[in-house]
PDB file of C-alpha atoms and ligand atoms in Angstrom:
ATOM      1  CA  UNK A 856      80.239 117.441  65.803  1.00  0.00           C
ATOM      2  CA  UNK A 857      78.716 119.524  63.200  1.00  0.00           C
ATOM      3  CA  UNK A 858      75.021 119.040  61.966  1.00  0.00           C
ATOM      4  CA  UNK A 859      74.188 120.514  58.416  1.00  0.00           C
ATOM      5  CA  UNK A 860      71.108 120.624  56.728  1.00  0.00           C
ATOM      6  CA  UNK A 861      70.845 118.436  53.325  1.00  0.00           C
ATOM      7  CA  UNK A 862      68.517 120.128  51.345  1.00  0.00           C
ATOM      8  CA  UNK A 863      68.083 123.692  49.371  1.00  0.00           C
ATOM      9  CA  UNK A 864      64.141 124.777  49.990  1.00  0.00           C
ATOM     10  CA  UNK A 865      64.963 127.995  51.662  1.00  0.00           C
ATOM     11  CA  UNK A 866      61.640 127.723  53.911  1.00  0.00           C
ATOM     12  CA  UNK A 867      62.614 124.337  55.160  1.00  0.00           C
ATOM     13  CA  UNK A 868      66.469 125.618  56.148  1.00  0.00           C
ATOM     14  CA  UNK A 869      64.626 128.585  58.138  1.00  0.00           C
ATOM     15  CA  UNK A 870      62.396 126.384  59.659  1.00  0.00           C
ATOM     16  CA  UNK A 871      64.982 124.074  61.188  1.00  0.00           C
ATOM     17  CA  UNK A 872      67.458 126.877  61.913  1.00  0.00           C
ATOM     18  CA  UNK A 873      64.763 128.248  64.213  1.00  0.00           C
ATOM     19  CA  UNK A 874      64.874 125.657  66.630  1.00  0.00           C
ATOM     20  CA  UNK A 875      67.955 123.411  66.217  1.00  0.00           C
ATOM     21  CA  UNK A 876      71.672 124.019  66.787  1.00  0.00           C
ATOM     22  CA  UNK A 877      72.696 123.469  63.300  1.00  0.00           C
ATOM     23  CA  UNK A 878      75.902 124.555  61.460  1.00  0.00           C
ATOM     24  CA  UNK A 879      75.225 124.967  57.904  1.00  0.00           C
ATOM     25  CA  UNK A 880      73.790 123.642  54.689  1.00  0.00           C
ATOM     26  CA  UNK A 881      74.689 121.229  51.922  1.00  0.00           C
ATOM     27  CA  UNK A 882      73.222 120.964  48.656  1.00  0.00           C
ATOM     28  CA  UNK A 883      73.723 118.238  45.518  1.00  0.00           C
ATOM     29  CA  UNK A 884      72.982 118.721  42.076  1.00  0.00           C
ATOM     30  CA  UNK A 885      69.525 116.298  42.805  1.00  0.00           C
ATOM     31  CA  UNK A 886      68.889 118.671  46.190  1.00  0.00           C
ATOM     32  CA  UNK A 887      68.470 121.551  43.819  1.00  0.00           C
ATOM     33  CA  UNK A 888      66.519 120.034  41.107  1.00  0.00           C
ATOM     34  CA  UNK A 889      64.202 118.762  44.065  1.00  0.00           C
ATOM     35  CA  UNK A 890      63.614 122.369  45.070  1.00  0.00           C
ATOM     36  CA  UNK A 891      63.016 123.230  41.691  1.00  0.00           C
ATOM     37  CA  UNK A 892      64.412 127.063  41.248  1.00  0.00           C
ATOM     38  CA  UNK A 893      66.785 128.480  39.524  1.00  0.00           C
ATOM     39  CA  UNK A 894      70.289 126.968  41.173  1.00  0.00           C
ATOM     40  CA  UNK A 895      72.208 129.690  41.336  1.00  0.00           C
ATOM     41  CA  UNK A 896      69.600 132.200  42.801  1.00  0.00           C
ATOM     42  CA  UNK A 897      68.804 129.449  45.774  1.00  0.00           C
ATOM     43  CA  UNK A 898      72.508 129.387  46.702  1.00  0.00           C
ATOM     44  CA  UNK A 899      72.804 132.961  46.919  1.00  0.00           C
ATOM     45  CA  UNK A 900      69.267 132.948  48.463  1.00  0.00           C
ATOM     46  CA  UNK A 901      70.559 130.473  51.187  1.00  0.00           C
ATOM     47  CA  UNK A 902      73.876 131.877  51.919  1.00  0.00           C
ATOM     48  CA  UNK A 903      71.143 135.488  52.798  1.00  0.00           C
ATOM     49  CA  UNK A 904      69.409 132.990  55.657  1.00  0.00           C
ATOM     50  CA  UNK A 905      72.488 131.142  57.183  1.00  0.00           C
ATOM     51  CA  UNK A 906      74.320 132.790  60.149  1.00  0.00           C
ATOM     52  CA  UNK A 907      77.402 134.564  60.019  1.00  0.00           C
ATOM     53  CA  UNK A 908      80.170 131.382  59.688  1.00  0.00           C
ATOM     54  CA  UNK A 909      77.768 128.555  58.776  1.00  0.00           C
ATOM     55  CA  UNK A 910      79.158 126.299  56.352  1.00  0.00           C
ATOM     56  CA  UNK A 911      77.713 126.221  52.604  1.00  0.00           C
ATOM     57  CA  UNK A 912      78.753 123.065  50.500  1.00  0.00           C
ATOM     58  CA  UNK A 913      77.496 122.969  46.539  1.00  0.00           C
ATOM     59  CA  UNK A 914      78.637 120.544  44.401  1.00  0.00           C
ATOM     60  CA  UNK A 915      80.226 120.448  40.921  1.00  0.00           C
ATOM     61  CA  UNK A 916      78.700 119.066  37.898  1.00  0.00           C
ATOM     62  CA  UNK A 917      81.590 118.981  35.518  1.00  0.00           C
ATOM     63  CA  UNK A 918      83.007 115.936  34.409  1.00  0.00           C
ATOM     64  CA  UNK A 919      86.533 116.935  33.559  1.00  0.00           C
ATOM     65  CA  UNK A 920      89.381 117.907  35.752  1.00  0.00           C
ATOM     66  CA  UNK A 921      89.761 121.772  34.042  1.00  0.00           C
ATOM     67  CA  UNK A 922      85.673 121.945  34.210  1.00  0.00           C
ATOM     68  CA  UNK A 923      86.060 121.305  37.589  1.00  0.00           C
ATOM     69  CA  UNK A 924      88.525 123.854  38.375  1.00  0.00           C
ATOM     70  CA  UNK A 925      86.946 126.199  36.204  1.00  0.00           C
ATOM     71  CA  UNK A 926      83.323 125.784  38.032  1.00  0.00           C
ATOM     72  CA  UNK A 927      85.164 126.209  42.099  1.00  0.00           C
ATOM     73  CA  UNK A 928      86.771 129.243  41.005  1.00  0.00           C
ATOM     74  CA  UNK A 929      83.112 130.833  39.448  1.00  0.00           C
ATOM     75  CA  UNK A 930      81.460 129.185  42.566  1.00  0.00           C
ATOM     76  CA  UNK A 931      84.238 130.957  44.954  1.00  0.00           C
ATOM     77  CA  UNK A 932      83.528 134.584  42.796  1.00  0.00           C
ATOM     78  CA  UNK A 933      79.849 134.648  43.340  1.00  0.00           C
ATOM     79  CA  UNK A 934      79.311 132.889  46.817  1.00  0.00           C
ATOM     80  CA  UNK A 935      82.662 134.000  48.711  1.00  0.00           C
ATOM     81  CA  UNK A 936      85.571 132.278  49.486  1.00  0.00           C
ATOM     82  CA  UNK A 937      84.043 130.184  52.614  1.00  0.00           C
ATOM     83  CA  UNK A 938      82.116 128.070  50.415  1.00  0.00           C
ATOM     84  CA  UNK A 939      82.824 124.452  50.223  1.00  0.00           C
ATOM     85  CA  UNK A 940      82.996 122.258  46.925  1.00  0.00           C
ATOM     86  CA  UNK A 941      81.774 118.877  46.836  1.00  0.00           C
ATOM     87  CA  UNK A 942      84.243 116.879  44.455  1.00  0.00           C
ATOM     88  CA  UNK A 943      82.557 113.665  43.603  1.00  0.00           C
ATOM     89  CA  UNK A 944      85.101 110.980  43.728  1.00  0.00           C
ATOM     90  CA  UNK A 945      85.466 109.592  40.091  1.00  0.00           C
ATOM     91  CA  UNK A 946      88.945 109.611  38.760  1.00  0.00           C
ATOM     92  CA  UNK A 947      88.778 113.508  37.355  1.00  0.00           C
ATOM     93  CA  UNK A 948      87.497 114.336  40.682  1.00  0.00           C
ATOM     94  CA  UNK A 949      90.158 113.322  42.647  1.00  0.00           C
ATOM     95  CA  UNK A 950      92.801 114.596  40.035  1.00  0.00           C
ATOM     96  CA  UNK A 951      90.725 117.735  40.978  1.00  0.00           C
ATOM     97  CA  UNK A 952      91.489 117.547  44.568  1.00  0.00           C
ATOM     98  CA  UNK A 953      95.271 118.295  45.301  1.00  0.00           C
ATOM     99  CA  UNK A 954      95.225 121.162  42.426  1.00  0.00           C
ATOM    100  CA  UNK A 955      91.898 122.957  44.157  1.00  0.00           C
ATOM    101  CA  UNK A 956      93.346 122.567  47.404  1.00  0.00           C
ATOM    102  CA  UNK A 957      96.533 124.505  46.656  1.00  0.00           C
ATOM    103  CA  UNK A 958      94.416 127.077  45.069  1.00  0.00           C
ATOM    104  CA  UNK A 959      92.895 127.492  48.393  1.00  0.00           C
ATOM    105  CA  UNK A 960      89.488 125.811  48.273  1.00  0.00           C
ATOM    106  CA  UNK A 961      87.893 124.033  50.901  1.00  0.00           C
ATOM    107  CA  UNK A 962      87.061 120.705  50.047  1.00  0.00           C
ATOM    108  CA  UNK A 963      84.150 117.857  50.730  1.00  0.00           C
ATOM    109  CA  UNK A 964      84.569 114.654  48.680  1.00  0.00           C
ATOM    110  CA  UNK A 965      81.105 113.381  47.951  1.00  0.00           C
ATOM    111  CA  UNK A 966      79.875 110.065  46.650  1.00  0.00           C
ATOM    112  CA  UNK A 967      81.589 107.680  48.928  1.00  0.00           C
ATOM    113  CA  UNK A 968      81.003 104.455  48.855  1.00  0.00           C
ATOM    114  CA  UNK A 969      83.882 102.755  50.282  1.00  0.00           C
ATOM    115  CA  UNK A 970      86.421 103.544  53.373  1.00  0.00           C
ATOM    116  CA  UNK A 971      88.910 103.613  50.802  1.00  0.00           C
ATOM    117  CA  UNK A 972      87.515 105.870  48.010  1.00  0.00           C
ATOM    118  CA  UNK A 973      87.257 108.534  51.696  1.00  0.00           C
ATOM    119  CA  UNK A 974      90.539 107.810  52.697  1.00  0.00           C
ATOM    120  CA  UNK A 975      92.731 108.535  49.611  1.00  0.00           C
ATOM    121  CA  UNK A 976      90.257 111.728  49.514  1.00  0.00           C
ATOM    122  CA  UNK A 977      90.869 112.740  52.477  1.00  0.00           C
ATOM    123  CA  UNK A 978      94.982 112.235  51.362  1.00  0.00           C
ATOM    124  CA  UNK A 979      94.059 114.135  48.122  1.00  0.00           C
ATOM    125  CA  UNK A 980      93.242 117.320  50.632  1.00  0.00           C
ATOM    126  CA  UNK A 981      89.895 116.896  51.186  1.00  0.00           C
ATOM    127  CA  UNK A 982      88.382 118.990  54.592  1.00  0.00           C
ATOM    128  CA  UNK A 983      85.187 116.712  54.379  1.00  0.00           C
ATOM    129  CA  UNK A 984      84.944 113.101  53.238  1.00  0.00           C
ATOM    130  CA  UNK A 985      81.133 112.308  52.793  1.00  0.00           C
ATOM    131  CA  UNK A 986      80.208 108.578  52.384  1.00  0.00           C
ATOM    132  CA  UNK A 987      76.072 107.519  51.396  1.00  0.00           C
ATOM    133  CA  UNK A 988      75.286 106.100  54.857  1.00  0.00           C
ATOM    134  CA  UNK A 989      71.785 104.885  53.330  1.00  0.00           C
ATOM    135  CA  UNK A 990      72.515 104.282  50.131  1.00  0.00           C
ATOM    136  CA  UNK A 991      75.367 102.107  51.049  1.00  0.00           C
ATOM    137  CA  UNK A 992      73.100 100.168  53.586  1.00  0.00           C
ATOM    138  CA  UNK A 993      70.473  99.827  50.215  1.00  0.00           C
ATOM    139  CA  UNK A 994      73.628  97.896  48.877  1.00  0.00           C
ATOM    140  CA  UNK A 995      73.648  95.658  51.625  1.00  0.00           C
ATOM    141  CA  UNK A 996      76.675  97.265  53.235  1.00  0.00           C
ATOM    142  CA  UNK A 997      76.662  99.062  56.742  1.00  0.00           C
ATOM    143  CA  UNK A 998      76.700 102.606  56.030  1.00  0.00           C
ATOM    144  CA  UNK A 999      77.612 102.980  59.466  1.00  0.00           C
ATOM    145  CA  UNK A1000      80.422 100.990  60.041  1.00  0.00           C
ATOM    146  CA  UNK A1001      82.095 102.000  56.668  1.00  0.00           C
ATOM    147  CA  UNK A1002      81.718 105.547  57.999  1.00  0.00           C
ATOM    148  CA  UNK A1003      82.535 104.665  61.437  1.00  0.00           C
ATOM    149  CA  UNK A1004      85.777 102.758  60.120  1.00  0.00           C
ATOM    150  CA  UNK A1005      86.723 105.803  57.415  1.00  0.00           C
ATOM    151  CA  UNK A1006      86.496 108.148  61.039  1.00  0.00           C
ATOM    152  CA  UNK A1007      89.271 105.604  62.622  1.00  0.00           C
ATOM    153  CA  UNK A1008      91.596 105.731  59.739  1.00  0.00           C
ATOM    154  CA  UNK A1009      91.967 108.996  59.742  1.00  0.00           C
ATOM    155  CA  UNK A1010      92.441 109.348  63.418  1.00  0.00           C
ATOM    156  CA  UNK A1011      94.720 106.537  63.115  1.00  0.00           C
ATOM    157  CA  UNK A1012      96.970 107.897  60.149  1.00  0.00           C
ATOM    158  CA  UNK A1013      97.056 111.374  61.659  1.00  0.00           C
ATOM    159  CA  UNK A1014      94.952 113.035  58.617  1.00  0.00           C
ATOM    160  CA  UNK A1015      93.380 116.513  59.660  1.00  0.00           C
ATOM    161  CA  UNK A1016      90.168 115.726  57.450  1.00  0.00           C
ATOM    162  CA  UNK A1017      86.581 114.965  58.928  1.00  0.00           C
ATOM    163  CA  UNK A1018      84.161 112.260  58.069  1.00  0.00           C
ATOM    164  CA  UNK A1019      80.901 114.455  57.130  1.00  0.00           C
ATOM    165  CA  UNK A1020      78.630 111.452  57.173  1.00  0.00           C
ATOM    166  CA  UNK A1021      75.530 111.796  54.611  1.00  0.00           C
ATOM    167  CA  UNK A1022      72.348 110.717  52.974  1.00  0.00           C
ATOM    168  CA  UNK A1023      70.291 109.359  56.279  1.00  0.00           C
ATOM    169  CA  UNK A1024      67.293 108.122  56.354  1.00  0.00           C
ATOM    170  CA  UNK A1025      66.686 107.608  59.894  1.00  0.00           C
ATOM    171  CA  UNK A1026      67.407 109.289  62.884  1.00  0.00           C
ATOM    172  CA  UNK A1027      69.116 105.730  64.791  1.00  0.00           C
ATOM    173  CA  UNK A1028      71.839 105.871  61.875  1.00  0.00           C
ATOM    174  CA  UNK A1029      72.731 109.384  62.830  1.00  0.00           C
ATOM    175  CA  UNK A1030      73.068 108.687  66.572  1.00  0.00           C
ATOM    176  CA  UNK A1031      75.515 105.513  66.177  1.00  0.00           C
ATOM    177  CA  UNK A1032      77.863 107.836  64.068  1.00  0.00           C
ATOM    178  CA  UNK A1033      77.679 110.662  67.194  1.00  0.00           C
ATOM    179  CA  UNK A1034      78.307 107.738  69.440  1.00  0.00           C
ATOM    180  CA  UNK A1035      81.511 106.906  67.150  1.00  0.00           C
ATOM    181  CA  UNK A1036      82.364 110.421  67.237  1.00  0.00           C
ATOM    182  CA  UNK A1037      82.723 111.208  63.626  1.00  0.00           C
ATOM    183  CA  UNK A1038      83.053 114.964  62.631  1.00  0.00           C
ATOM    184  CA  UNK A1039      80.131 116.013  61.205  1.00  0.00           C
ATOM    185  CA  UNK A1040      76.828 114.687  59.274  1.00  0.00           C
ATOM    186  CA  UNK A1041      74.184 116.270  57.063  1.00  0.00           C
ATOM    187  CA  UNK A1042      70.421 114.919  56.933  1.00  0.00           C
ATOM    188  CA  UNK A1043      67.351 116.255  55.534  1.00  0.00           C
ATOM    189  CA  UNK A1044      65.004 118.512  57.541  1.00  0.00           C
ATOM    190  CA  UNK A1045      62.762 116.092  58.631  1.00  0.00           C
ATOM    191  CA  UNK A1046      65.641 113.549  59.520  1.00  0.00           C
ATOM    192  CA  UNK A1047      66.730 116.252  61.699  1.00  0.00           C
ATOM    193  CA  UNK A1048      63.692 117.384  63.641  1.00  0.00           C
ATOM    194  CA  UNK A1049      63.087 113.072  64.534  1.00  0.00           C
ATOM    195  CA  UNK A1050      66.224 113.673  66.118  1.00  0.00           C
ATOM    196  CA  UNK A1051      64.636 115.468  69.312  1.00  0.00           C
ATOM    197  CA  UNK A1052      60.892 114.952  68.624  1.00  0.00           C
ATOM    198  CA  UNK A1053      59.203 112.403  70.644  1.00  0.00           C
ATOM    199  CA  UNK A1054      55.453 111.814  71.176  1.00  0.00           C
ATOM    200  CA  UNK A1055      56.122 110.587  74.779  1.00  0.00           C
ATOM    201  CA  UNK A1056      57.553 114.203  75.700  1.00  0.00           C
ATOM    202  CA  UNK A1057      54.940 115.679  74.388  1.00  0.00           C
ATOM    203  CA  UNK A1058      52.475 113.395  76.370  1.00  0.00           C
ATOM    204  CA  UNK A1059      54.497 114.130  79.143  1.00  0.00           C
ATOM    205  CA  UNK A1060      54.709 117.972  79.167  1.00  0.00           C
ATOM    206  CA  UNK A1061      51.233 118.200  78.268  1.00  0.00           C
ATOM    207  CA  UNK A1062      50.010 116.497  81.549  1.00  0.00           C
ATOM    208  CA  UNK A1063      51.735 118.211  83.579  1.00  0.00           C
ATOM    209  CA  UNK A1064      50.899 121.360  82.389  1.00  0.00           C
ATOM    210  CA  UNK A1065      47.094 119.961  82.775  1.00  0.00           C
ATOM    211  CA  UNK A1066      47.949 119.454  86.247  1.00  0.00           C
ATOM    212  CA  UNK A1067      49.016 123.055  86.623  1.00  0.00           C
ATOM    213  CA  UNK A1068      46.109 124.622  85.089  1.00  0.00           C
ATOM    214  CA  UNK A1069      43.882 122.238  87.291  1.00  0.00           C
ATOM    215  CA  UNK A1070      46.067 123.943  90.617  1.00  0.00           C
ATOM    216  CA  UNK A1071      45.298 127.624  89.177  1.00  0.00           C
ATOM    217  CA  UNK A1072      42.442 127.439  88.054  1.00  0.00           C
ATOM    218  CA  UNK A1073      43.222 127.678  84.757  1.00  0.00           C
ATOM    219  CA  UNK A1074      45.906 127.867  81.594  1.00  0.00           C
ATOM    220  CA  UNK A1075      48.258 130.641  83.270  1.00  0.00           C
ATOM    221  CA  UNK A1076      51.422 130.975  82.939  1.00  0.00           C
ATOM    222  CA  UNK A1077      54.235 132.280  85.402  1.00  0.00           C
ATOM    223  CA  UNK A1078      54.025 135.531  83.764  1.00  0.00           C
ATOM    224  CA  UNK A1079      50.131 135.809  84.512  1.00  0.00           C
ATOM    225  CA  UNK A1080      50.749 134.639  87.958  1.00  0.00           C
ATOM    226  CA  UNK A1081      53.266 136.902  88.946  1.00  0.00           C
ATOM    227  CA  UNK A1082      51.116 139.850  86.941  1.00  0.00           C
ATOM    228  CA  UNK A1083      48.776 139.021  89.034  1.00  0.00           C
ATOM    229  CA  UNK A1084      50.026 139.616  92.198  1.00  0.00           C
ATOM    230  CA  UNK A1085      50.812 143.115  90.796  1.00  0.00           C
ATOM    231  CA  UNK A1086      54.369 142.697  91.681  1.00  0.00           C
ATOM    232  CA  UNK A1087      57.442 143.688  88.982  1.00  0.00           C
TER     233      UNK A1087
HETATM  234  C1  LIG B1084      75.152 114.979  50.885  1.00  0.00           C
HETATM  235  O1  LIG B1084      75.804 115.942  50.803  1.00  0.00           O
HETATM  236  C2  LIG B1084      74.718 114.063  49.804  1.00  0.00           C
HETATM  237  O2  LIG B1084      74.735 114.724  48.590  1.00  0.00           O
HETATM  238  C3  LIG B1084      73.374 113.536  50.116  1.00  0.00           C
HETATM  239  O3  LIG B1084      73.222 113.295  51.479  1.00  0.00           O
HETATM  240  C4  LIG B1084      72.990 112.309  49.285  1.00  0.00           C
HETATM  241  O4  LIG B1084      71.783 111.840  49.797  1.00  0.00           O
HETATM  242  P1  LIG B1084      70.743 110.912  49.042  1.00  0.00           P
HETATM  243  O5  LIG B1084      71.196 109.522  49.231  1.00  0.00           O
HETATM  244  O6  LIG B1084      69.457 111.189  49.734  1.00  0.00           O
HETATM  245  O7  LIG B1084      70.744 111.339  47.603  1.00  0.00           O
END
Protein backbone atom coordinates (compact mmCIF):
# COMPACT_ATOMS: atom_id res chain seq x y z
CA UNK A 1 0.00 0.00 0.00
CA UNK A 2 1.24 3.37 -0.72
CA UNK A 3 1.22 6.27 1.93
CA UNK A 4 1.39 9.92 0.49
CA UNK A 5 1.59 12.98 2.21
CA UNK A 6 -1.59 15.46 1.83
CA UNK A 7 -0.28 18.68 2.18
CA UNK A 8 2.27 21.25 0.26
CA UNK A 9 4.41 23.08 3.28
CA UNK A 10 7.73 21.93 2.05
CA UNK A 11 9.13 21.81 5.82
CA UNK A 12 6.35 19.58 6.92
CA UNK A 13 6.94 16.96 3.72
CA UNK A 14 10.79 16.92 4.88
CA UNK A 15 9.93 16.43 8.22
CA UNK A 16 7.83 13.32 7.71
CA UNK A 17 10.02 11.97 4.90
CA UNK A 18 12.76 11.81 7.52
CA UNK A 19 11.33 9.24 9.51
CA UNK A 20 8.43 7.47 7.73
CA UNK A 21 8.30 5.13 4.73
CA UNK A 22 6.24 7.33 2.62
CA UNK A 23 5.75 7.33 -1.20
CA UNK A 24 4.93 10.69 -2.35
CA UNK A 25 2.87 13.82 -2.05
CA UNK A 26 -0.55 15.12 -3.00
CA UNK A 27 -1.67 18.52 -3.12
CA UNK A 28 -5.42 20.27 -3.79
CA UNK A 29 -6.12 23.58 -4.86
CA UNK A 30 -7.18 24.35 -0.79
CA UNK A 31 -3.62 22.40 0.24
CA UNK A 32 -1.85 25.15 -1.59
CA UNK A 33 -3.76 28.11 -0.58
CA UNK A 34 -3.22 26.67 3.08
CA UNK A 35 0.52 26.90 2.55
CA UNK A 36 0.15 30.17 1.23
CA UNK A 37 3.08 30.56 -1.62
CA UNK A 38 3.12 30.99 -4.85
CA UNK A 39 1.56 27.45 -6.37
CA UNK A 40 3.59 26.84 -8.94
CA UNK A 41 7.02 27.55 -7.20
CA UNK A 42 5.88 24.98 -4.17
CA UNK A 43 5.28 22.22 -6.75
CA UNK A 44 8.49 22.61 -8.32
CA UNK A 45 9.91 23.25 -4.79
CA UNK A 46 8.42 19.82 -3.67
CA UNK A 47 9.16 17.72 -6.60
CA UNK A 48 13.38 19.21 -5.45
CA UNK A 49 12.64 17.29 -1.82
CA UNK A 50 10.83 14.01 -2.92
CA UNK A 51 12.99 10.93 -3.78
CA UNK A 52 13.79 9.75 -7.04
CA UNK A 53 10.16 7.88 -8.15
CA UNK A 54 7.86 9.34 -5.47
CA UNK A 55 4.59 10.12 -6.74
CA UNK A 56 3.45 13.95 -7.15
CA UNK A 57 -0.42 14.47 -7.64
CA UNK A 58 -1.71 18.37 -8.29
CA UNK A 59 -4.96 19.02 -9.17
CA UNK A 60 -6.74 20.99 -11.91
CA UNK A 61 -8.76 24.01 -11.43
CA UNK A 62 -10.43 24.39 -14.76
CA UNK A 63 -13.91 23.91 -15.17
CA UNK A 64 -14.18 22.92 -18.79
CA UNK A 65 -13.17 19.80 -20.53
CA UNK A 66 -10.45 21.78 -23.12
CA UNK A 67 -9.25 23.87 -19.81
CA UNK A 68 -8.64 20.77 -18.41
CA UNK A 69 -6.65 19.32 -21.09
CA UNK A 70 -5.00 22.42 -21.68
CA UNK A 71 -3.81 22.78 -17.80
CA UNK A 72 -2.33 18.55 -17.70
CA UNK A 73 -0.42 19.20 -20.69
CA UNK A 74 1.29 22.77 -19.03
CA UNK A 75 1.39 20.76 -15.69
CA UNK A 76 3.22 17.68 -17.62
CA UNK A 77 5.81 20.57 -19.42
CA UNK A 78 6.96 22.11 -16.24
CA UNK A 79 6.83 19.19 -13.60
CA UNK A 80 7.74 16.07 -15.94
CA UNK A 81 5.80 13.52 -17.27
CA UNK A 82 5.48 11.35 -13.85
CA UNK A 83 3.22 13.76 -12.40
CA UNK A 84 -0.26 12.80 -11.61
CA UNK A 85 -3.51 14.96 -12.29
CA UNK A 86 -6.28 15.00 -9.99
CA UNK A 87 -9.55 15.22 -12.22
CA UNK A 88 -12.35 16.16 -9.94
CA UNK A 89 -15.31 14.15 -10.87
CA UNK A 90 -18.02 16.65 -12.18
CA UNK A 91 -19.34 15.88 -15.57
CA UNK A 92 -16.34 17.91 -17.60
CA UNK A 93 -14.04 16.04 -15.46
CA UNK A 94 -14.84 12.80 -16.36
CA UNK A 95 -15.32 13.78 -20.13
CA UNK A 96 -11.66 14.76 -19.30
CA UNK A 97 -10.65 11.37 -18.30
CA UNK A 98 -10.61 8.89 -21.34
CA UNK A 99 -9.12 11.86 -23.69
CA UNK A 100 -6.07 12.59 -20.97
CA UNK A 101 -5.53 9.08 -20.58
CA UNK A 102 -4.84 8.37 -24.26
CA UNK A 103 -2.64 11.33 -24.26
CA UNK A 104 -0.65 9.51 -21.76
CA UNK A 105 -1.38 11.10 -18.38
CA UNK A 106 -1.59 9.44 -15.25
CA UNK A 107 -4.69 9.91 -13.61
CA UNK A 108 -6.28 10.33 -9.83
CA UNK A 109 -10.02 11.13 -9.77
CA UNK A 110 -10.60 13.33 -6.77
CA UNK A 111 -13.77 14.38 -5.01
CA UNK A 112 -15.45 11.11 -4.47
CA UNK A 113 -18.22 10.82 -2.74
CA UNK A 114 -19.88 7.76 -3.77
CA UNK A 115 -18.61 4.03 -4.81
CA UNK A 116 -20.12 4.81 -7.96
CA UNK A 117 -18.83 8.31 -8.93
CA UNK A 118 -14.99 5.97 -8.20
CA UNK A 119 -16.04 3.24 -10.14
CA UNK A 120 -17.09 4.74 -13.53
CA UNK A 121 -13.68 6.80 -12.84
CA UNK A 122 -11.80 4.25 -12.47
CA UNK A 123 -13.66 2.85 -16.07
CA UNK A 124 -12.97 6.39 -17.48
CA UNK A 125 -8.97 5.42 -17.01
CA UNK A 126 -8.34 6.68 -13.89
CA UNK A 127 -4.81 5.13 -12.04
CA UNK A 128 -6.17 6.55 -8.64
CA UNK A 129 -9.77 6.88 -7.49
CA UNK A 130 -9.74 9.13 -4.28
CA UNK A 131 -13.00 9.20 -2.22
CA UNK A 132 -13.33 12.01 1.13
CA UNK A 133 -13.10 9.31 3.82
CA UNK A 134 -13.93 12.19 6.48
CA UNK A 135 -15.86 14.30 4.75
CA UNK A 136 -18.14 11.57 3.71
CA UNK A 137 -18.36 10.32 7.41
CA UNK A 138 -19.32 14.42 8.22
CA UNK A 139 -22.31 13.43 5.86
CA UNK A 140 -23.27 10.71 7.92
CA UNK A 141 -21.95 8.09 5.53
CA UNK A 142 -19.01 5.59 6.33
CA UNK A 143 -16.12 6.88 4.58
CA UNK A 144 -14.70 3.65 5.17
CA UNK A 145 -16.93 1.27 3.94
CA UNK A 146 -17.71 3.34 0.73
CA UNK A 147 -13.94 3.17 0.19
CA UNK A 148 -13.63 -0.26 1.36
CA UNK A 149 -16.60 -1.31 -1.07
CA UNK A 150 -15.13 1.02 -4.21
CA UNK A 151 -11.61 -1.35 -3.40
CA UNK A 152 -13.95 -4.65 -3.95
CA UNK A 153 -15.48 -3.52 -7.13
CA UNK A 154 -12.65 -3.05 -8.73
CA UNK A 155 -11.06 -6.24 -7.67
CA UNK A 156 -14.23 -7.79 -8.52
CA UNK A 157 -14.68 -6.29 -12.16
CA UNK A 158 -11.02 -6.87 -12.97
CA UNK A 159 -10.18 -2.91 -13.24
CA UNK A 160 -6.30 -2.21 -12.91
CA UNK A 161 -7.08 1.16 -10.95
CA UNK A 162 -6.34 1.72 -7.11
CA UNK A 163 -8.50 3.17 -4.44
CA UNK A 164 -6.12 6.14 -3.08
CA UNK A 165 -8.24 6.71 -0.02
CA UNK A 166 -8.16 10.54 1.24
CA UNK A 167 -8.99 13.37 3.54
CA UNK A 168 -8.46 11.49 7.17
CA UNK A 169 -8.81 12.79 10.13
CA UNK A 170 -7.79 10.11 12.35
CA UNK A 171 -5.32 7.62 12.38
CA UNK A 172 -8.19 4.41 13.24
CA UNK A 173 -9.82 5.37 9.73
CA UNK A 174 -6.53 4.82 8.01
CA UNK A 175 -5.82 1.43 9.63
CA UNK A 176 -9.39 -0.20 8.75
CA UNK A 177 -8.67 0.74 5.01
CA UNK A 178 -4.92 -1.15 5.38
CA UNK A 179 -6.83 -3.92 7.01
CA UNK A 180 -9.21 -3.93 3.76
CA UNK A 181 -6.24 -3.74 1.70
CA UNK A 182 -6.99 -0.82 -0.46
CA UNK A 183 -4.09 0.58 -2.65
CA UNK A 184 -2.99 3.53 -1.32
CA UNK A 185 -4.12 6.62 1.05
CA UNK A 186 -2.91 10.17 1.60
CA UNK A 187 -3.27 12.02 5.13
CA UNK A 188 -1.87 15.08 6.48
CA UNK A 189 1.47 15.16 8.34
CA UNK A 190 0.26 14.98 11.59
CA UNK A 191 -2.37 12.19 10.66
CA UNK A 192 0.61 10.37 9.64
CA UNK A 193 3.09 10.64 12.48
CA UNK A 194 -0.28 9.35 15.08
CA UNK A 195 0.11 6.50 12.98
CA UNK A 196 3.30 5.10 14.93
CA UNK A 197 3.47 7.57 17.86
CA UNK A 198 2.37 6.30 21.12
CA UNK A 199 2.94 7.75 24.62
CA UNK A 200 3.05 4.20 26.12
CA UNK A 201 6.29 3.41 23.92
CA UNK A 202 7.73 6.19 24.88
CA UNK A 203 7.03 5.42 28.64
CA UNK A 204 8.26 2.22 27.90
CA UNK A 205 11.65 2.87 26.21
CA UNK A 206 12.34 5.51 28.54
CA UNK A 207 12.36 3.14 31.62
CA UNK A 208 14.25 0.90 30.42
CA UNK A 209 16.81 2.96 29.32
CA UNK A 210 16.62 4.40 33.13
CA UNK A 211 17.28 1.00 34.14
CA UNK A 212 20.38 0.85 32.00
CA UNK A 213 21.90 3.99 33.06
CA UNK A 214 21.13 2.89 36.76
CA UNK A 215 23.40 -0.66 35.75
CA UNK A 216 26.32 1.69 34.28
CA UNK A 217 26.42 4.10 36.18
CA UNK A 218 25.19 6.43 34.03
CA UNK A 219 23.52 7.62 30.42
CA UNK A 220 26.07 5.55 28.13
CA UNK A 221 25.49 4.19 25.30
CA UNK A 222 26.92 0.93 23.56
CA UNK A 223 29.25 3.05 21.73
CA UNK A 224 30.72 4.58 25.09
CA UNK A 225 30.83 1.19 26.54
CA UNK A 226 32.62 -0.51 24.03
CA UNK A 227 35.01 2.89 23.73
CA UNK A 228 35.63 2.26 26.85
CA UNK A 229 37.06 -0.88 26.97
CA UNK A 230 39.47 0.56 24.33
CA UNK A 231 38.58 -2.16 22.00
CA UNK A 232 37.70 -1.40 17.95
C1 LIG B 1 -6.64 14.44 -1.33
O1 LIG B 1 -5.97 14.36 -2.28
C2 LIG B 1 -7.76 15.38 -1.08
O2 LIG B 1 -7.64 16.50 -1.88
C3 LIG B 1 -7.80 15.73 0.35
O3 LIG B 1 -7.46 14.65 1.16
C4 LIG B 1 -9.12 16.37 0.80
O4 LIG B 1 -9.05 16.50 2.18
P1 LIG B 1 -9.92 17.49 3.07
O5 LIG B 1 -11.20 16.81 3.34
O6 LIG B 1 -9.10 17.67 4.30
O7 LIG B 1 -10.08 18.76 2.28
Amino acid sequence: MLILIDDADPKAIEDTLSFLPVDGVTTNPAILARYGADPLATLKRIKEILPFGSQMHAQLVSTTTEGMLAEAAALRETLGEHIFVKVPVTREGYAAMPLLKQRGFYITATGIHSAMQGFMAAKAGCRYIAPYVNRMDNYGISGVRVAADMHRMLRAQGIQSDVLAASFKNSEQVLELVRDGIGAITAAPDVLAHLVSNPATDMAIHEQNADFAGLVGGPMTWADLVAATGEK
